[in-house]
Amino acid sequence: MAKKEKAPPAPRRWTPKQALSIIGRILVPSMLIVLAAVYFRQELLLLPAFLLWVVMALILYKYWRCPQCGKTLPKTGKTFECPKCGAKID
């Protein structure tokens, strides 16, 4: 008899708070790039900052959701629970 192979583990999904942490780590370098672009008057430096902002928006869109029901969480204010289902946001 052939041995049953174990199914590969499910991909790890970020929690909403981990996603905010990643966004915070991307925000600081992007703002520094913008400041350097203004200081040195180099418009080409704005391109990497814009790309970082796009990455932040994609992370927010994909991971800023309730872990229980999957609905989008509010983008403003502190969120401790899902307004749709009431699940705690960890």
XYZ file of N, CA, C and O in Angstrom:
360
model
N 0.830 -1.186 0.000
C 0.000 0.000 0.000
C 0.873 1.248 0.000
O 1.876 1.301 0.686
N 0.428 2.216 -0.720
C 1.159 3.490 -0.777
C 0.778 4.345 0.425
O -0.366 4.331 0.882
N 1.770 5.044 0.913
C 1.504 5.929 2.045
C 0.757 7.162 1.567
O 1.002 7.654 0.478
N -0.143 7.615 2.410
C -0.854 8.849 2.090
C 0.058 10.031 2.372
O 0.701 10.097 3.423
N 0.134 10.908 1.414
C 0.945 12.105 1.609
C 0.121 13.157 2.321
O -1.079 13.291 2.090
N 0.796 13.874 3.187
C 0.108 14.942 3.911
C -0.159 16.098 2.962
O 0.646 16.399 2.087
N -1.300 16.704 3.161
C -1.638 17.873 2.348
C -0.727 19.026 2.751
O -0.355 19.160 3.926
N -0.333 19.853 1.792
C 0.520 20.992 2.159
C -0.245 21.942 3.078
O -1.473 22.061 2.987
N 0.471 22.580 3.997
C -0.219 23.492 4.914
C -0.832 24.665 4.154
O -0.336 25.078 3.108
N -1.916 25.155 4.698
C -2.586 26.312 4.088
C -1.664 27.520 4.169
O -0.891 27.658 5.127
N -1.697 28.388 3.168
C -0.831 29.570 3.234
C -1.180 30.444 4.441
O -2.339 30.571 4.813
N -0.159 30.990 5.039
C -0.345 31.826 6.220
C -0.970 33.149 5.809
O -0.524 33.791 4.875
N -2.008 33.540 6.485
C -2.712 34.782 6.185
C -2.415 35.789 7.284
O -2.435 35.457 8.457
N -2.144 37.032 6.893
C -1.883 38.077 7.875
C -3.172 38.460 8.578
O -4.240 38.491 7.986
N -3.046 38.784 9.855
C -4.180 39.358 10.571
C -4.255 40.843 10.204
O -3.284 41.414 9.702
N -5.395 41.494 10.456
C -5.483 42.919 10.146
C -4.421 43.758 10.860
O -3.859 44.683 10.280
N -4.095 43.421 12.096
C -3.080 44.195 12.819
C -1.684 43.976 12.231
O -0.873 44.895 12.197
N -1.393 42.771 11.764
C -0.107 42.532 11.109
C -0.022 43.315 9.801
O 1.029 43.851 9.460
N -1.136 43.396 9.079
C -1.164 44.169 7.834
C -0.900 45.645 8.121
O -0.145 46.303 7.397
N -1.490 46.186 9.187
C -1.237 47.579 9.550
C 0.216 47.793 9.939
O 0.802 48.837 9.647
N 0.807 46.805 10.580
C 2.215 46.902 10.951
C 3.094 46.971 9.704
O 4.027 47.786 9.639
N 2.796 46.155 8.715
C 3.561 46.170 7.466
C 3.374 47.505 6.752
O 4.331 48.096 6.241
N 2.143 48.009 6.726
C 1.875 49.299 6.085
C 2.654 50.406 6.787
O 3.212 51.292 6.140
N 2.714 50.359 8.108
C 3.483 51.357 8.850
C 4.959 51.315 8.524
O 5.624 52.347 8.465
N 5.481 50.109 8.283
C 6.900 49.975 7.934
C 7.186 50.444 6.515
O 8.319 50.800 6.200
N 6.192 50.426 5.660
C 6.375 50.902 4.292
C 6.153 52.413 4.208
O 6.767 53.096 3.390
N 5.299 52.940 5.070
C 4.941 54.353 5.018
C 6.134 55.273 5.271
O 6.328 56.262 4.553
N 6.949 54.949 6.251
C 8.075 55.812 6.611
C 9.075 55.953 5.458
O 9.418 57.075 5.076
N 9.544 54.847 4.848
C 10.470 55.034 3.716
C 9.839 55.777 2.547
O 10.512 56.577 1.882
N 8.544 55.546 2.301
C 7.915 56.252 1.179
C 7.857 57.754 1.439
O 8.077 58.557 0.519
N 7.603 58.146 2.663
C 7.576 59.579 2.983
C 8.980 60.180 2.902
O 9.141 61.320 2.467
N 9.994 59.427 3.306
C 11.373 59.906 3.182
C 11.767 60.079 1.717
O 12.478 61.034 1.363
N 11.303 59.183 0.865
C 11.575 59.317 -0.566
C 10.907 60.568 -1.126
O 11.504 61.296 -1.927
N 9.689 60.841 -0.701
C 8.994 62.057 -1.159
C 9.744 63.306 -0.693
O 9.924 64.251 -1.468
N 10.180 63.301 0.552
C 10.934 64.454 1.049
C 12.236 64.640 0.274
O 12.622 65.773 -0.039
N 12.912 63.543 -0.058
C 14.138 63.642 -0.850
C 13.834 64.169 -2.249
O 14.594 64.975 -2.795
N 12.721 63.748 -2.822
C 12.342 64.229 -4.157
C 12.078 65.726 -4.139
O 12.479 66.450 -5.060
N 11.437 66.209 -3.092
C 11.162 67.644 -2.991
C 12.465 68.410 -2.748
O 12.710 69.449 -3.369
N 13.294 67.903 -1.874
C 14.533 68.586 -1.539
C 15.469 68.680 -2.741
O 16.057 69.731 -3.007
N 15.628 67.560 -3.458
C 16.549 67.526 -4.592
C 15.884 67.929 -5.914
O 16.535 67.957 -6.946
N 14.589 68.198 -5.864
C 13.810 68.586 -7.049
C 13.952 67.562 -8.168
O 14.200 67.900 -9.320
N 13.783 66.299 -7.815
C 13.869 65.188 -8.757
C 12.512 64.480 -8.811
O 12.142 63.773 -7.875
N 11.781 64.687 -9.906
C 10.462 64.080 -10.025
C 10.531 62.558 -10.154
O 9.590 61.860 -9.794
N 11.640 62.047 -10.672
C 11.764 60.595 -10.838
C 11.785 59.861 -9.500
O 11.459 58.680 -9.437
N 12.171 60.554 -8.434
C 12.152 59.921 -7.110
C 10.728 59.686 -6.617
O 10.522 58.900 -5.697
N 9.757 60.348 -7.218
C 8.377 60.142 -6.800
C 7.827 58.793 -7.264
O 6.884 58.277 -6.677
N 8.421 58.227 -8.304
C 7.949 56.944 -8.812
C 8.069 55.822 -7.776
O 7.094 55.098 -7.549
N 9.215 55.632 -7.111
C 9.270 54.578 -6.085
C 8.287 54.830 -4.932
O 7.697 53.880 -4.417
N 8.114 56.084 -4.560
C 7.159 56.388 -3.497
C 5.749 56.022 -3.934
O 4.974 55.434 -3.162
N 5.404 56.337 -5.174
C 4.082 55.987 -5.691
C 3.893 54.471 -5.706
O 2.827 53.967 -5.330
N 4.926 53.735 -6.108
C 4.831 52.277 -6.119
C 4.646 51.714 -4.704
O 3.890 50.757 -4.505
N 5.319 52.304 -3.735
C 5.125 51.864 -2.348
C 3.709 52.152 -1.871
O 3.117 51.345 -1.142
N 3.139 53.278 -2.300
C 1.752 53.587 -1.925
C 0.776 52.610 -2.557
O -0.214 52.225 -1.944
N 1.062 52.169 -3.769
C 0.216 51.165 -4.419
C 0.291 49.846 -3.652
O -0.735 49.195 -3.420
N 1.487 49.466 -3.223
C 1.645 48.238 -2.435
C 0.867 48.352 -1.123
O 0.184 47.400 -0.717
N 0.936 49.514 -0.469
C 0.190 49.705 0.776
C -1.316 49.584 0.532
O -2.034 48.974 1.332
N -1.802 50.151 -0.556
C -3.234 50.065 -0.867
C -3.654 48.624 -1.137
O -4.732 48.195 -0.701
N -2.808 47.872 -1.823
C -3.132 46.466 -2.088
C -3.161 45.641 -0.808
O -4.033 44.791 -0.620
N -2.212 45.891 0.082
C -2.204 45.184 1.366
C -3.456 45.535 2.160
O -4.117 44.660 2.735
N -3.807 46.811 2.172
C -5.003 47.238 2.898
C -6.242 46.589 2.302
O -7.112 46.107 3.036
N -6.345 46.548 0.984
C -7.508 45.955 0.332
C -7.613 44.451 0.615
O -8.684 43.932 0.880
N -6.480 43.767 0.567
C -6.506 42.308 0.703
C -6.629 41.832 2.153
O -7.324 40.861 2.432
N -5.962 42.503 3.091
C -5.874 41.974 4.451
C -6.649 42.753 5.514
O -6.714 42.296 6.645
N -7.198 43.906 5.212
C -7.943 44.653 6.217
C -9.394 44.181 6.182
O -10.304 44.873 5.778
N -9.573 42.926 6.574
C -10.875 42.274 6.572
C -11.078 41.524 7.879
O -10.123 41.159 8.558
N -12.327 41.292 8.197
C -12.667 40.530 9.397
C -12.210 39.085 9.228
O -12.480 38.467 8.194
N -11.516 38.529 10.233
C -11.075 37.142 10.116
C -12.238 36.147 10.141
O -12.110 35.038 9.636
N -13.378 36.528 10.694
C -14.521 35.622 10.775
C -15.382 35.649 9.517
O -15.583 34.634 8.878
N -15.905 36.828 9.178
C -16.866 36.896 8.072
C -16.236 37.336 6.753
O -16.850 37.186 5.700
N -15.029 37.905 6.789
C -14.345 38.301 5.567
C -14.772 39.649 5.004
O -14.314 40.050 3.944
N -15.646 40.355 5.697
C -16.086 41.674 5.237
C -15.005 42.716 5.513
O -14.220 42.589 6.441
N -14.998 43.765 4.697
C -14.016 44.831 4.860
C -14.270 45.584 6.154
O -15.404 45.903 6.486
N -13.189 45.888 6.876
C -13.283 46.650 8.116
C -13.251 48.139 7.791
O -12.755 48.538 6.740
N -13.769 48.987 8.697
C -13.710 50.431 8.458
C -12.272 50.917 8.370
O -11.405 50.443 9.090
N -12.023 51.873 7.496
C -10.662 52.373 7.273
C -10.294 53.508 8.232
O -9.154 53.913 8.289
N -11.247 54.028 8.957
C -10.973 55.143 9.864
C -11.215 54.717 11.311
O -12.046 53.856 11.582
N -10.492 55.345 12.212
C -10.661 55.076 13.630
C -10.048 53.755 14.047
O -9.577 52.972 13.239
N -10.052 53.513 15.340
C -9.534 52.251 15.873
C -10.643 51.210 15.799
O -11.770 51.461 16.180
N -10.283 50.042 15.327
C -11.253 48.971 15.167
C -10.890 47.839 16.109
O -9.813 47.253 16.000
N -11.791 47.533 17.032
C -11.560 46.454 17.979
C -12.430 45.242 17.670
O -12.130 44.145 18.096
N -13.517 45.479 16.931
C -14.385 44.379 16.545
C -15.044 44.691 15.205
O -15.132 45.842 14.795
N -15.466 43.632 14.542
C -16.097 43.782 13.234
C -17.477 44.404 13.395
O -18.285 43.922 14.209
N -17.792 45.453 12.653
C -19.124 46.057 12.776
C -20.215 45.168 12.181
O -21.393 45.332 12.519
N -19.860 44.208 11.335
C -20.860 43.353 10.692
C -21.242 42.150 11.580
O -22.413 41.900 11.795
N -20.206 41.437 12.075
C -20.505 40.207 12.823
C -20.131 40.301 14.312
O -20.503 39.422 15.078
N -19.372 41.325 14.706
C -19.013 41.504 16.107
C -17.800 40.709 16.564
O -17.496 40.686 17.756
N -17.082 40.078 15.651
C -15.896 39.309 16.018
C -14.774 40.234 16.457
O -14.613 41.323 15.930
N -14.000 39.778 17.434
C -12.857 40.566 17.919
C -11.759 40.591 16.862
O -11.476 39.579 16.226
N -11.141 41.750 16.692
C -10.029 41.906 15.763
C -8.752 41.815 16.580
O -8.491 42.626 17.448
N -7.948 40.775 16.309
C -6.711 40.594 17.080
C -5.527 41.159 16.397
O -5.374 41.343 15.278
